């Protein structure tokens, strides 16, 4: 009986339905107040500029992040106070992190190169759960289905018909029912939504290292929101340093302690050979191609697992406010 109830619950996640309702109820009617702008492409798709030619806002950043999570969980703001760094933080809580992160939030939908640096863009959101065309989406068994969907696009230029039609075809959705939310990396919305990616980073770390994902019951965490920057290369350095050195992820699990003890050394950036380096340095070493980078960099600063079964908590990693301060306030 319990197994059937769980299957029914997962089947009713409806990530695209949740996200589209959020867009149509909380974003479109308030676009101007949120610092956003709405346009319709010739193919019929709706593009919501949340940080390319518009300033966006903190609430727009929260909503963008919520859509990227498939409408699941809660996104809020707090403070990150470590050393000389005292800045806003974005907090995320999730009851269904597998669907929210692996099926939706993970930014594995490749977007064409844009901007003066010709950097690749990234897509995340519930369209991934319908298309299931990337390896991360297939790490979890959930498959979404809905007559409308959304993709959150990190890009230096406004999404066009090419991107909208790609989503339409991959998801078997009419172009007029495709929503594209767009923001640059260094915009306010971009900084918020990227610095809120500690759940996807943590879930991916569990998945690629063979942890039993079905034992994960919930997630909570936070990340320092990096200062905005028009320069996309500078912005990429800052937001990723936020993840490496200023993010915290805690997972509630129900398993044997030895499963946690095995995975723990693989969950923190501080435990990698790259600890102490900035993202900018690692990006340079990869010839400025993110797809050339060592996958082991995909880590949070601090990771904690609380085991419901034994009652024990396990923690690894550390914050590095000195690197954050140099990244955020240096020349």
PDB file of C-alpha atoms in Angstrom:
ATOM      1  CA  UNK A   1       0.000   0.000   0.000  1.00  0.00           C
ATOM      2  CA  UNK A   2       2.765   2.449   0.891  1.00  0.00           C
ATOM      3  CA  UNK A   3       4.525   1.826  -2.429  1.00  0.00           C
ATOM      4  CA  UNK A   4       1.309   2.506  -4.353  1.00  0.00           C
ATOM      5  CA  UNK A   5       0.717   5.752  -2.475  1.00  0.00           C
ATOM      6  CA  UNK A   6       4.250   6.938  -3.238  1.00  0.00           C
ATOM      7  CA  UNK A   7       3.836   6.105  -6.934  1.00  0.00           C
ATOM      8  CA  UNK A   8       0.541   7.987  -7.074  1.00  0.00           C
ATOM      9  CA  UNK A   9       2.115  11.013  -5.394  1.00  0.00           C
ATOM     10  CA  UNK A  10       5.068  11.097  -7.794  1.00  0.00           C
ATOM     11  CA  UNK A  11       2.783  10.639 -10.793  1.00  0.00           C
ATOM     12  CA  UNK A  12       0.800  13.718  -9.758  1.00  0.00           C
ATOM     13  CA  UNK A  13       3.791  16.074  -9.529  1.00  0.00           C
ATOM     14  CA  UNK A  14       2.799  17.773 -12.821  1.00  0.00           C
ATOM     15  CA  UNK A  15       5.825  20.064 -12.927  1.00  0.00           C
ATOM     16  CA  UNK A  16       4.864  21.836 -16.147  1.00  0.00           C
ATOM     17  CA  UNK A  17       1.306  22.396 -14.951  1.00  0.00           C
ATOM     18  CA  UNK A  18       2.545  23.877 -11.676  1.00  0.00           C
ATOM     19  CA  UNK A  19       5.099  26.088 -13.421  1.00  0.00           C
ATOM     20  CA  UNK A  20       2.756  27.358 -16.131  1.00  0.00           C
ATOM     21  CA  UNK A  21       0.127  28.204 -13.527  1.00  0.00           C
ATOM     22  CA  UNK A  22       2.789  30.105 -11.582  1.00  0.00           C
ATOM     23  CA  UNK A  23       3.765  32.016 -14.726  1.00  0.00           C
ATOM     24  CA  UNK A  24       0.195  32.834 -15.717  1.00  0.00           C
ATOM     25  CA  UNK A  25      -0.922  33.773 -12.216  1.00  0.00           C
ATOM     26  CA  UNK A  26       2.104  35.417 -10.585  1.00  0.00           C
ATOM     27  CA  UNK A  27       4.404  36.609 -13.378  1.00  0.00           C
ATOM     28  CA  UNK A  28       2.472  37.692 -16.477  1.00  0.00           C
ATOM     29  CA  UNK A  29      -0.116  39.888 -14.699  1.00  0.00           C
ATOM     30  CA  UNK A  30       2.657  41.584 -12.670  1.00  0.00           C
ATOM     31  CA  UNK A  31       5.428  41.679 -15.260  1.00  0.00           C
ATOM     32  CA  UNK A  32       5.935  45.446 -15.183  1.00  0.00           C
ATOM     33  CA  UNK A  33       5.868  45.589 -11.381  1.00  0.00           C
ATOM     34  CA  UNK A  34       8.418  42.753 -11.294  1.00  0.00           C
ATOM     35  CA  UNK A  35      10.769  44.669 -13.567  1.00  0.00           C
ATOM     36  CA  UNK A  36      10.153  42.274 -16.453  1.00  0.00           C
ATOM     37  CA  UNK A  37       8.910  42.515 -20.040  1.00  0.00           C
ATOM     38  CA  UNK A  38       6.788  40.098 -22.074  1.00  0.00           C
ATOM     39  CA  UNK A  39       7.011  39.529 -25.820  1.00  0.00           C
ATOM     40  CA  UNK A  40       5.480  37.030 -28.232  1.00  0.00           C
ATOM     41  CA  UNK A  41       7.657  35.420 -30.886  1.00  0.00           C
ATOM     42  CA  UNK A  42       6.411  34.941 -34.437  1.00  0.00           C
ATOM     43  CA  UNK A  43       6.028  31.211 -33.721  1.00  0.00           C
ATOM     44  CA  UNK A  44       3.619  32.073 -30.904  1.00  0.00           C
ATOM     45  CA  UNK A  45       5.866  31.312 -27.927  1.00  0.00           C
ATOM     46  CA  UNK A  46       5.938  33.725 -24.998  1.00  0.00           C
ATOM     47  CA  UNK A  47       9.293  35.137 -23.896  1.00  0.00           C
ATOM     48  CA  UNK A  48       9.554  36.775 -20.486  1.00  0.00           C
ATOM     49  CA  UNK A  49      12.615  38.980 -20.201  1.00  0.00           C
ATOM     50  CA  UNK A  50      13.553  38.887 -16.525  1.00  0.00           C
ATOM     51  CA  UNK A  51      17.099  40.193 -16.787  1.00  0.00           C
ATOM     52  CA  UNK A  52      18.429  40.861 -20.281  1.00  0.00           C
ATOM     53  CA  UNK A  53      17.053  44.278 -21.268  1.00  0.00           C
ATOM     54  CA  UNK A  54      15.219  44.842 -17.980  1.00  0.00           C
ATOM     55  CA  UNK A  55      16.374  45.204 -14.345  1.00  0.00           C
ATOM     56  CA  UNK A  56      14.258  42.399 -12.890  1.00  0.00           C
ATOM     57  CA  UNK A  57      13.746  42.307  -9.123  1.00  0.00           C
ATOM     58  CA  UNK A  58      14.212  40.110  -6.068  1.00  0.00           C
ATOM     59  CA  UNK A  59      10.678  38.784  -6.419  1.00  0.00           C
ATOM     60  CA  UNK A  60      11.294  38.080 -10.106  1.00  0.00           C
ATOM     61  CA  UNK A  61      14.393  36.116  -9.098  1.00  0.00           C
ATOM     62  CA  UNK A  62      12.391  34.120  -6.579  1.00  0.00           C
ATOM     63  CA  UNK A  63       9.724  33.298  -9.157  1.00  0.00           C
ATOM     64  CA  UNK A  64      12.271  32.415 -11.849  1.00  0.00           C
ATOM     65  CA  UNK A  65      13.894  30.008  -9.386  1.00  0.00           C
ATOM     66  CA  UNK A  66      10.507  28.547  -8.437  1.00  0.00           C
ATOM     67  CA  UNK A  67       9.708  27.849 -12.090  1.00  0.00           C
ATOM     68  CA  UNK A  68      13.132  26.244 -12.597  1.00  0.00           C
ATOM     69  CA  UNK A  69      12.214  23.865  -9.755  1.00  0.00           C
ATOM     70  CA  UNK A  70       9.013  22.831 -11.505  1.00  0.00           C
ATOM     71  CA  UNK A  71       6.873  24.846  -9.105  1.00  0.00           C
ATOM     72  CA  UNK A  72       7.868  22.626  -6.178  1.00  0.00           C
ATOM     73  CA  UNK A  73       9.107  23.654  -2.740  1.00  0.00           C
ATOM     74  CA  UNK A  74       9.665  27.140  -1.406  1.00  0.00           C
ATOM     75  CA  UNK A  75      12.194  29.840  -2.282  1.00  0.00           C
ATOM     76  CA  UNK A  76      12.937  32.674   0.151  1.00  0.00           C
ATOM     77  CA  UNK A  77      15.682  35.094   1.164  1.00  0.00           C
ATOM     78  CA  UNK A  78      17.897  35.362   4.238  1.00  0.00           C
ATOM     79  CA  UNK A  79      21.468  36.519   5.004  1.00  0.00           C
ATOM     80  CA  UNK A  80      24.895  34.968   4.549  1.00  0.00           C
ATOM     81  CA  UNK A  81      27.291  36.223   7.230  1.00  0.00           C
ATOM     82  CA  UNK A  82      30.735  34.624   7.128  1.00  0.00           C
ATOM     83  CA  UNK A  83      33.947  36.544   7.795  1.00  0.00           C
ATOM     84  CA  UNK A  84      33.851  39.875   5.955  1.00  0.00           C
ATOM     85  CA  UNK A  85      31.015  38.707   3.710  1.00  0.00           C
ATOM     86  CA  UNK A  86      27.563  39.901   4.781  1.00  0.00           C
ATOM     87  CA  UNK A  87      25.211  39.573   1.825  1.00  0.00           C
ATOM     88  CA  UNK A  88      21.724  38.309   0.984  1.00  0.00           C
ATOM     89  CA  UNK A  89      21.259  34.578   0.609  1.00  0.00           C
ATOM     90  CA  UNK A  90      18.654  32.593  -1.280  1.00  0.00           C
ATOM     91  CA  UNK A  91      17.128  29.655   0.600  1.00  0.00           C
ATOM     92  CA  UNK A  92      15.378  26.630  -0.898  1.00  0.00           C
ATOM     93  CA  UNK A  93      13.317  23.906   0.776  1.00  0.00           C
ATOM     94  CA  UNK A  94      12.025  20.910  -1.173  1.00  0.00           C
ATOM     95  CA  UNK A  95       9.798  17.960  -0.259  1.00  0.00           C
ATOM     96  CA  UNK A  96      10.484  16.179  -3.581  1.00  0.00           C
ATOM     97  CA  UNK A  97      14.085  17.018  -4.493  1.00  0.00           C
ATOM     98  CA  UNK A  98      14.467  14.237  -7.056  1.00  0.00           C
ATOM     99  CA  UNK A  99      11.756  15.656  -9.323  1.00  0.00           C
ATOM    100  CA  UNK A 100      12.526  19.299  -8.561  1.00  0.00           C
ATOM    101  CA  UNK A 101      16.261  18.988  -9.217  1.00  0.00           C
ATOM    102  CA  UNK A 102      17.127  16.071 -11.487  1.00  0.00           C
ATOM    103  CA  UNK A 103      13.957  16.309 -13.577  1.00  0.00           C
ATOM    104  CA  UNK A 104      13.715  20.100 -13.679  1.00  0.00           C
ATOM    105  CA  UNK A 105      16.282  22.464 -12.108  1.00  0.00           C
ATOM    106  CA  UNK A 106      19.502  20.968 -13.426  1.00  0.00           C
ATOM    107  CA  UNK A 107      20.711  23.294 -16.199  1.00  0.00           C
ATOM    108  CA  UNK A 108      21.586  20.681 -18.818  1.00  0.00           C
ATOM    109  CA  UNK A 109      19.548  21.946 -21.789  1.00  0.00           C
ATOM    110  CA  UNK A 110      22.300  23.382 -23.990  1.00  0.00           C
ATOM    111  CA  UNK A 111      21.561  26.835 -25.403  1.00  0.00           C
ATOM    112  CA  UNK A 112      23.530  28.266 -28.319  1.00  0.00           C
ATOM    113  CA  UNK A 113      26.477  30.592 -27.713  1.00  0.00           C
ATOM    114  CA  UNK A 114      25.577  34.254 -27.248  1.00  0.00           C
ATOM    115  CA  UNK A 115      27.038  37.589 -26.178  1.00  0.00           C
ATOM    116  CA  UNK A 116      30.429  39.167 -26.754  1.00  0.00           C
ATOM    117  CA  UNK A 117      32.208  36.199 -25.132  1.00  0.00           C
ATOM    118  CA  UNK A 118      30.169  33.656 -27.161  1.00  0.00           C
ATOM    119  CA  UNK A 119      29.433  31.667 -24.020  1.00  0.00           C
ATOM    120  CA  UNK A 120      27.043  28.732 -24.044  1.00  0.00           C
ATOM    121  CA  UNK A 121      23.673  29.328 -22.450  1.00  0.00           C
ATOM    122  CA  UNK A 122      21.791  26.864 -20.284  1.00  0.00           C
ATOM    123  CA  UNK A 123      18.180  25.800 -19.987  1.00  0.00           C
ATOM    124  CA  UNK A 124      16.449  24.401 -16.934  1.00  0.00           C
ATOM    125  CA  UNK A 125      12.894  23.872 -15.799  1.00  0.00           C
ATOM    126  CA  UNK A 126       9.954  21.524 -16.330  1.00  0.00           C
ATOM    127  CA  UNK A 127      10.422  21.199 -20.100  1.00  0.00           C
ATOM    128  CA  UNK A 128      13.329  18.893 -19.224  1.00  0.00           C
ATOM    129  CA  UNK A 129      10.965  16.552 -17.408  1.00  0.00           C
ATOM    130  CA  UNK A 130       8.825  16.184 -20.522  1.00  0.00           C
ATOM    131  CA  UNK A 131      11.633  15.931 -23.075  1.00  0.00           C
ATOM    132  CA  UNK A 132      13.910  13.723 -20.927  1.00  0.00           C
ATOM    133  CA  UNK A 133      16.612  14.164 -23.556  1.00  0.00           C
ATOM    134  CA  UNK A 134      19.584  14.597 -21.210  1.00  0.00           C
ATOM    135  CA  UNK A 135      21.350  12.092 -18.976  1.00  0.00           C
ATOM    136  CA  UNK A 136      20.526  13.943 -15.754  1.00  0.00           C
ATOM    137  CA  UNK A 137      16.772  13.929 -16.417  1.00  0.00           C
ATOM    138  CA  UNK A 138      17.011  10.176 -16.925  1.00  0.00           C
ATOM    139  CA  UNK A 139      18.766   9.668 -13.574  1.00  0.00           C
ATOM    140  CA  UNK A 140      15.307   9.698 -12.005  1.00  0.00           C
ATOM    141  CA  UNK A 141      12.272   7.834 -13.351  1.00  0.00           C
ATOM    142  CA  UNK A 142       9.833  10.751 -13.358  1.00  0.00           C
ATOM    143  CA  UNK A 143       8.338  11.755 -16.709  1.00  0.00           C
ATOM    144  CA  UNK A 144       6.132  14.821 -16.997  1.00  0.00           C
ATOM    145  CA  UNK A 145       3.270  15.401 -19.434  1.00  0.00           C
ATOM    146  CA  UNK A 146       1.275  18.576 -20.068  1.00  0.00           C
ATOM    147  CA  UNK A 147      -0.054  20.649 -22.956  1.00  0.00           C
ATOM    148  CA  UNK A 148       2.104  23.640 -21.980  1.00  0.00           C
ATOM    149  CA  UNK A 149       5.584  23.970 -20.543  1.00  0.00           C
ATOM    150  CA  UNK A 150       8.389  26.346 -19.586  1.00  0.00           C
ATOM    151  CA  UNK A 151      12.149  26.564 -19.954  1.00  0.00           C
ATOM    152  CA  UNK A 152      14.277  28.928 -17.869  1.00  0.00           C
ATOM    153  CA  UNK A 153      17.093  30.230 -20.048  1.00  0.00           C
ATOM    154  CA  UNK A 154      20.433  31.595 -18.864  1.00  0.00           C
ATOM    155  CA  UNK A 155      21.652  33.566 -21.871  1.00  0.00           C
ATOM    156  CA  UNK A 156      23.170  36.866 -22.956  1.00  0.00           C
ATOM    157  CA  UNK A 157      20.559  37.387 -25.686  1.00  0.00           C
ATOM    158  CA  UNK A 158      16.792  37.083 -25.934  1.00  0.00           C
ATOM    159  CA  UNK A 159      15.602  33.559 -26.815  1.00  0.00           C
ATOM    160  CA  UNK A 160      14.359  33.304 -30.392  1.00  0.00           C
ATOM    161  CA  UNK A 161      12.123  31.111 -32.543  1.00  0.00           C
ATOM    162  CA  UNK A 162      14.897  28.539 -32.877  1.00  0.00           C
ATOM    163  CA  UNK A 163      14.963  27.875 -29.132  1.00  0.00           C
ATOM    164  CA  UNK A 164      11.180  28.012 -28.773  1.00  0.00           C
ATOM    165  CA  UNK A 165      10.616  25.543 -31.601  1.00  0.00           C
ATOM    166  CA  UNK A 166      13.277  23.227 -30.191  1.00  0.00           C
ATOM    167  CA  UNK A 167      11.344  23.120 -26.906  1.00  0.00           C
ATOM    168  CA  UNK A 168       8.052  22.705 -28.766  1.00  0.00           C
ATOM    169  CA  UNK A 169       9.318  19.705 -30.731  1.00  0.00           C
ATOM    170  CA  UNK A 170      11.105  18.052 -27.813  1.00  0.00           C
ATOM    171  CA  UNK A 171       8.042  18.340 -25.577  1.00  0.00           C
ATOM    172  CA  UNK A 172       5.365  17.806 -28.266  1.00  0.00           C
ATOM    173  CA  UNK A 173       3.749  21.080 -27.205  1.00  0.00           C
ATOM    174  CA  UNK A 174       2.304  23.729 -29.512  1.00  0.00           C
ATOM    175  CA  UNK A 175       4.705  26.697 -29.758  1.00  0.00           C
ATOM    176  CA  UNK A 176       1.974  29.010 -28.474  1.00  0.00           C
ATOM    177  CA  UNK A 177       2.047  27.089 -25.185  1.00  0.00           C
ATOM    178  CA  UNK A 178       5.803  27.406 -24.683  1.00  0.00           C
ATOM    179  CA  UNK A 179       7.069  29.908 -22.114  1.00  0.00           C
ATOM    180  CA  UNK A 180      10.708  30.996 -22.103  1.00  0.00           C
ATOM    181  CA  UNK A 181      11.984  32.868 -19.030  1.00  0.00           C
ATOM    182  CA  UNK A 182      15.277  34.594 -19.765  1.00  0.00           C
ATOM    183  CA  UNK A 183      18.010  36.356 -17.791  1.00  0.00           C
ATOM    184  CA  UNK A 184      21.727  36.949 -18.146  1.00  0.00           C
ATOM    185  CA  UNK A 185      24.134  35.356 -15.691  1.00  0.00           C
ATOM    186  CA  UNK A 186      25.040  38.669 -14.062  1.00  0.00           C
ATOM    187  CA  UNK A 187      21.567  40.175 -13.815  1.00  0.00           C
ATOM    188  CA  UNK A 188      19.826  40.249 -10.445  1.00  0.00           C
ATOM    189  CA  UNK A 189      17.517  37.418 -11.472  1.00  0.00           C
ATOM    190  CA  UNK A 190      20.438  35.483 -12.943  1.00  0.00           C
ATOM    191  CA  UNK A 191      22.531  35.794  -9.799  1.00  0.00           C
ATOM    192  CA  UNK A 192      19.615  34.695  -7.622  1.00  0.00           C
ATOM    193  CA  UNK A 193      18.601  31.655  -9.666  1.00  0.00           C
ATOM    194  CA  UNK A 194      22.160  30.391 -10.177  1.00  0.00           C
ATOM    195  CA  UNK A 195      23.161  30.861  -6.538  1.00  0.00           C
ATOM    196  CA  UNK A 196      20.007  28.873  -5.676  1.00  0.00           C
ATOM    197  CA  UNK A 197      21.322  25.780  -7.446  1.00  0.00           C
ATOM    198  CA  UNK A 198      22.689  24.053  -4.343  1.00  0.00           C
ATOM    199  CA  UNK A 199      19.868  21.430  -4.459  1.00  0.00           C
ATOM    200  CA  UNK A 200      20.630  20.373  -8.039  1.00  0.00           C
ATOM    201  CA  UNK A 201      24.349  20.220  -7.233  1.00  0.00           C
ATOM    202  CA  UNK A 202      23.749  18.042  -4.171  1.00  0.00           C
ATOM    203  CA  UNK A 203      21.258  15.695  -5.858  1.00  0.00           C
ATOM    204  CA  UNK A 204      23.519  15.285  -8.877  1.00  0.00           C
ATOM    205  CA  UNK A 205      26.412  14.427  -6.543  1.00  0.00           C
ATOM    206  CA  UNK A 206      24.352  11.699  -4.917  1.00  0.00           C
ATOM    207  CA  UNK A 207      23.171  10.335  -8.255  1.00  0.00           C
ATOM    208  CA  UNK A 208      26.525  10.112 -10.055  1.00  0.00           C
ATOM    209  CA  UNK A 209      28.116   8.425  -7.056  1.00  0.00           C
ATOM    210  CA  UNK A 210      25.523   5.695  -6.748  1.00  0.00           C
ATOM    211  CA  UNK A 211      23.615   6.813  -3.650  1.00  0.00           C
ATOM    212  CA  UNK A 212      20.097   5.287  -3.435  1.00  0.00           C
ATOM    213  CA  UNK A 213      18.032   8.293  -4.531  1.00  0.00           C
ATOM    214  CA  UNK A 214      14.760   6.750  -3.392  1.00  0.00           C
ATOM    215  CA  UNK A 215      15.944   7.191   0.215  1.00  0.00           C
ATOM    216  CA  UNK A 216      16.089  11.010  -0.107  1.00  0.00           C
ATOM    217  CA  UNK A 217      13.077  12.519   1.664  1.00  0.00           C
ATOM    218  CA  UNK A 218      13.728  16.250   1.593  1.00  0.00           C
ATOM    219  CA  UNK A 219      16.145  19.111   1.069  1.00  0.00           C
ATOM    220  CA  UNK A 220      16.914  22.473   2.601  1.00  0.00           C
ATOM    221  CA  UNK A 221      19.787  24.809   1.899  1.00  0.00           C
ATOM    222  CA  UNK A 222      20.967  28.284   1.049  1.00  0.00           C
ATOM    223  CA  UNK A 223      23.576  30.114  -0.988  1.00  0.00           C
ATOM    224  CA  UNK A 224      25.052  33.592  -0.884  1.00  0.00           C
ATOM    225  CA  UNK A 225      23.757  35.753  -3.744  1.00  0.00           C
ATOM    226  CA  UNK A 226      26.747  37.076  -5.684  1.00  0.00           C
ATOM    227  CA  UNK A 227      26.852  40.775  -6.629  1.00  0.00           C
ATOM    228  CA  UNK A 228      25.536  41.563 -10.112  1.00  0.00           C
ATOM    229  CA  UNK A 229      27.815  42.318 -13.056  1.00  0.00           C
ATOM    230  CA  UNK A 230      27.132  43.217 -16.674  1.00  0.00           C
ATOM    231  CA  UNK A 231      30.323  41.424 -17.731  1.00  0.00           C
ATOM    232  CA  UNK A 232      29.193  37.815 -18.220  1.00  0.00           C
ATOM    233  CA  UNK A 233      32.645  36.316 -17.644  1.00  0.00           C
ATOM    234  CA  UNK A 234      32.985  38.117 -14.322  1.00  0.00           C
ATOM    235  CA  UNK A 235      29.443  37.115 -13.412  1.00  0.00           C
ATOM    236  CA  UNK A 236      30.102  33.435 -14.179  1.00  0.00           C
ATOM    237  CA  UNK A 237      33.115  33.520 -11.886  1.00  0.00           C
ATOM    238  CA  UNK A 238      31.150  35.080  -9.035  1.00  0.00           C
ATOM    239  CA  UNK A 239      28.027  32.925  -9.134  1.00  0.00           C
ATOM    240  CA  UNK A 240      30.009  29.707  -9.342  1.00  0.00           C
ATOM    241  CA  UNK A 241      32.310  30.815  -6.532  1.00  0.00           C
ATOM    242  CA  UNK A 242      29.113  31.283  -4.545  1.00  0.00           C
ATOM    243  CA  UNK A 243      28.316  27.602  -5.061  1.00  0.00           C
ATOM    244  CA  UNK A 244      31.898  26.420  -4.424  1.00  0.00           C
ATOM    245  CA  UNK A 245      32.515  28.485  -1.295  1.00  0.00           C
ATOM    246  CA  UNK A 246      29.225  29.944  -0.050  1.00  0.00           C
ATOM    247  CA  UNK A 247      26.495  27.309  -0.352  1.00  0.00           C
ATOM    248  CA  UNK A 248      24.983  24.886   2.141  1.00  0.00           C
ATOM    249  CA  UNK A 249      22.935  21.772   1.320  1.00  0.00           C
ATOM    250  CA  UNK A 250      21.191  19.502   3.808  1.00  0.00           C
ATOM    251  CA  UNK A 251      19.385  16.326   2.835  1.00  0.00           C
ATOM    252  CA  UNK A 252      17.010  14.257   4.916  1.00  0.00           C
ATOM    253  CA  UNK A 253      17.508  10.580   4.072  1.00  0.00           C
ATOM    254  CA  UNK A 254      16.335   7.188   5.323  1.00  0.00           C
ATOM    255  CA  UNK A 255      19.073   4.602   4.803  1.00  0.00           C
ATOM    256  CA  UNK A 256      21.896   2.754   6.506  1.00  0.00           C
ATOM    257  CA  UNK A 257      24.667   4.973   7.900  1.00  0.00           C
ATOM    258  CA  UNK A 258      27.321   3.248   5.815  1.00  0.00           C
ATOM    259  CA  UNK A 259      25.661   4.522   2.622  1.00  0.00           C
ATOM    260  CA  UNK A 260      26.163   8.089   3.875  1.00  0.00           C
ATOM    261  CA  UNK A 261      29.701   7.444   5.093  1.00  0.00           C
ATOM    262  CA  UNK A 262      30.629   6.155   1.640  1.00  0.00           C
ATOM    263  CA  UNK A 263      29.204   9.162  -0.219  1.00  0.00           C
ATOM    264  CA  UNK A 264      30.253  11.943   2.156  1.00  0.00           C
ATOM    265  CA  UNK A 265      33.842  12.460   0.854  1.00  0.00           C
ATOM    266  CA  UNK A 266      32.405  13.134  -2.626  1.00  0.00           C
ATOM    267  CA  UNK A 267      29.929  15.858  -1.695  1.00  0.00           C
ATOM    268  CA  UNK A 268      31.928  19.030  -0.969  1.00  0.00           C
ATOM    269  CA  UNK A 269      34.070  21.277  -3.161  1.00  0.00           C
ATOM    270  CA  UNK A 270      36.556  21.507  -0.284  1.00  0.00           C
ATOM    271  CA  UNK A 271      37.225  17.778  -0.724  1.00  0.00           C
ATOM    272  CA  UNK A 272      38.197  18.090  -4.405  1.00  0.00           C
ATOM    273  CA  UNK A 273      41.644  18.660  -5.892  1.00  0.00           C
ATOM    274  CA  UNK A 274      40.387  22.056  -7.075  1.00  0.00           C
ATOM    275  CA  UNK A 275      39.738  23.491  -3.610  1.00  0.00           C
ATOM    276  CA  UNK A 276      41.192  26.975  -3.272  1.00  0.00           C
ATOM    277  CA  UNK A 277      40.789  27.848  -6.952  1.00  0.00           C
ATOM    278  CA  UNK A 278      38.162  30.207  -8.298  1.00  0.00           C
ATOM    279  CA  UNK A 279      35.768  29.233 -11.048  1.00  0.00           C
ATOM    280  CA  UNK A 280      37.433  31.831 -13.257  1.00  0.00           C
ATOM    281  CA  UNK A 281      40.782  30.076 -12.922  1.00  0.00           C
ATOM    282  CA  UNK A 282      39.259  26.660 -13.633  1.00  0.00           C
ATOM    283  CA  UNK A 283      37.355  28.066 -16.605  1.00  0.00           C
ATOM    284  CA  UNK A 284      40.572  29.513 -18.003  1.00  0.00           C
ATOM    285  CA  UNK A 285      42.295  26.130 -17.594  1.00  0.00           C
ATOM    286  CA  UNK A 286      39.424  24.586 -19.587  1.00  0.00           C
ATOM    287  CA  UNK A 287      40.022  27.053 -22.449  1.00  0.00           C
ATOM    288  CA  UNK A 288      36.813  28.885 -21.537  1.00  0.00           C
ATOM    289  CA  UNK A 289      34.634  25.940 -22.514  1.00  0.00           C
ATOM    290  CA  UNK A 290      32.485  24.753 -19.637  1.00  0.00           C
ATOM    291  CA  UNK A 291      32.093  21.340 -21.263  1.00  0.00           C
ATOM    292  CA  UNK A 292      35.850  20.794 -20.931  1.00  0.00           C
ATOM    293  CA  UNK A 293      35.753  21.238 -17.160  1.00  0.00           C
ATOM    294  CA  UNK A 294      36.275  18.443 -14.652  1.00  0.00           C
ATOM    295  CA  UNK A 295      32.839  17.282 -13.497  1.00  0.00           C
ATOM    296  CA  UNK A 296      34.112  17.007  -9.923  1.00  0.00           C
ATOM    297  CA  UNK A 297      33.835  20.803  -9.583  1.00  0.00           C
ATOM    298  CA  UNK A 298      30.055  20.418  -9.415  1.00  0.00           C
ATOM    299  CA  UNK A 299      29.972  20.587  -5.601  1.00  0.00           C
ATOM    300  CA  UNK A 300      28.540  22.708  -2.809  1.00  0.00           C
ATOM    301  CA  UNK A 301      30.662  24.266  -0.075  1.00  0.00           C
ATOM    302  CA  UNK A 302      29.043  22.455   2.851  1.00  0.00           C
ATOM    303  CA  UNK A 303      26.889  19.331   2.659  1.00  0.00           C
ATOM    304  CA  UNK A 304      25.029  17.675   5.505  1.00  0.00           C
ATOM    305  CA  UNK A 305      22.978  14.493   5.526  1.00  0.00           C
ATOM    306  CA  UNK A 306      20.524  13.828   8.346  1.00  0.00           C
ATOM    307  CA  UNK A 307      19.616  10.153   8.621  1.00  0.00           C
ATOM    308  CA  UNK A 308      16.059   9.630   9.823  1.00  0.00           C
ATOM    309  CA  UNK A 309      16.743   5.929  10.397  1.00  0.00           C
ATOM    310  CA  UNK A 310      19.661   6.287  12.820  1.00  0.00           C
ATOM    311  CA  UNK A 311      19.096   9.868  13.927  1.00  0.00           C
ATOM    312  CA  UNK A 312      22.697  10.769  13.085  1.00  0.00           C
ATOM    313  CA  UNK A 313      23.839  13.762  11.046  1.00  0.00           C
ATOM    314  CA  UNK A 314      26.927  13.767   8.834  1.00  0.00           C
ATOM    315  CA  UNK A 315      28.653  16.926   7.603  1.00  0.00           C
ATOM    316  CA  UNK A 316      31.510  17.721   5.252  1.00  0.00           C
ATOM    317  CA  UNK A 317      33.079  20.783   3.667  1.00  0.00           C
ATOM    318  CA  UNK A 318      33.573  24.390   4.707  1.00  0.00           C
ATOM    319  CA  UNK A 319      32.780  27.940   3.666  1.00  0.00           C
ATOM    320  CA  UNK A 320      35.604  30.118   2.390  1.00  0.00           C
ATOM    321  CA  UNK A 321      34.692  33.764   3.021  1.00  0.00           C
ATOM    322  CA  UNK A 322      38.171  34.962   2.030  1.00  0.00           C
ATOM    323  CA  UNK A 323      37.811  33.687  -1.536  1.00  0.00           C
ATOM    324  CA  UNK A 324      34.250  34.995  -1.676  1.00  0.00           C
ATOM    325  CA  UNK A 325      35.354  38.426  -0.485  1.00  0.00           C
ATOM    326  CA  UNK A 326      38.152  38.602  -3.047  1.00  0.00           C
ATOM    327  CA  UNK A 327      35.766  37.468  -5.788  1.00  0.00           C
ATOM    328  CA  UNK A 328      32.961  39.856  -4.849  1.00  0.00           C
ATOM    329  CA  UNK A 329      34.948  42.931  -3.805  1.00  0.00           C
ATOM    330  CA  UNK A 330      38.284  42.593  -5.556  1.00  0.00           C
ATOM    331  CA  UNK A 331      39.357  44.604  -8.608  1.00  0.00           C
TER     332      UNK A 331
END
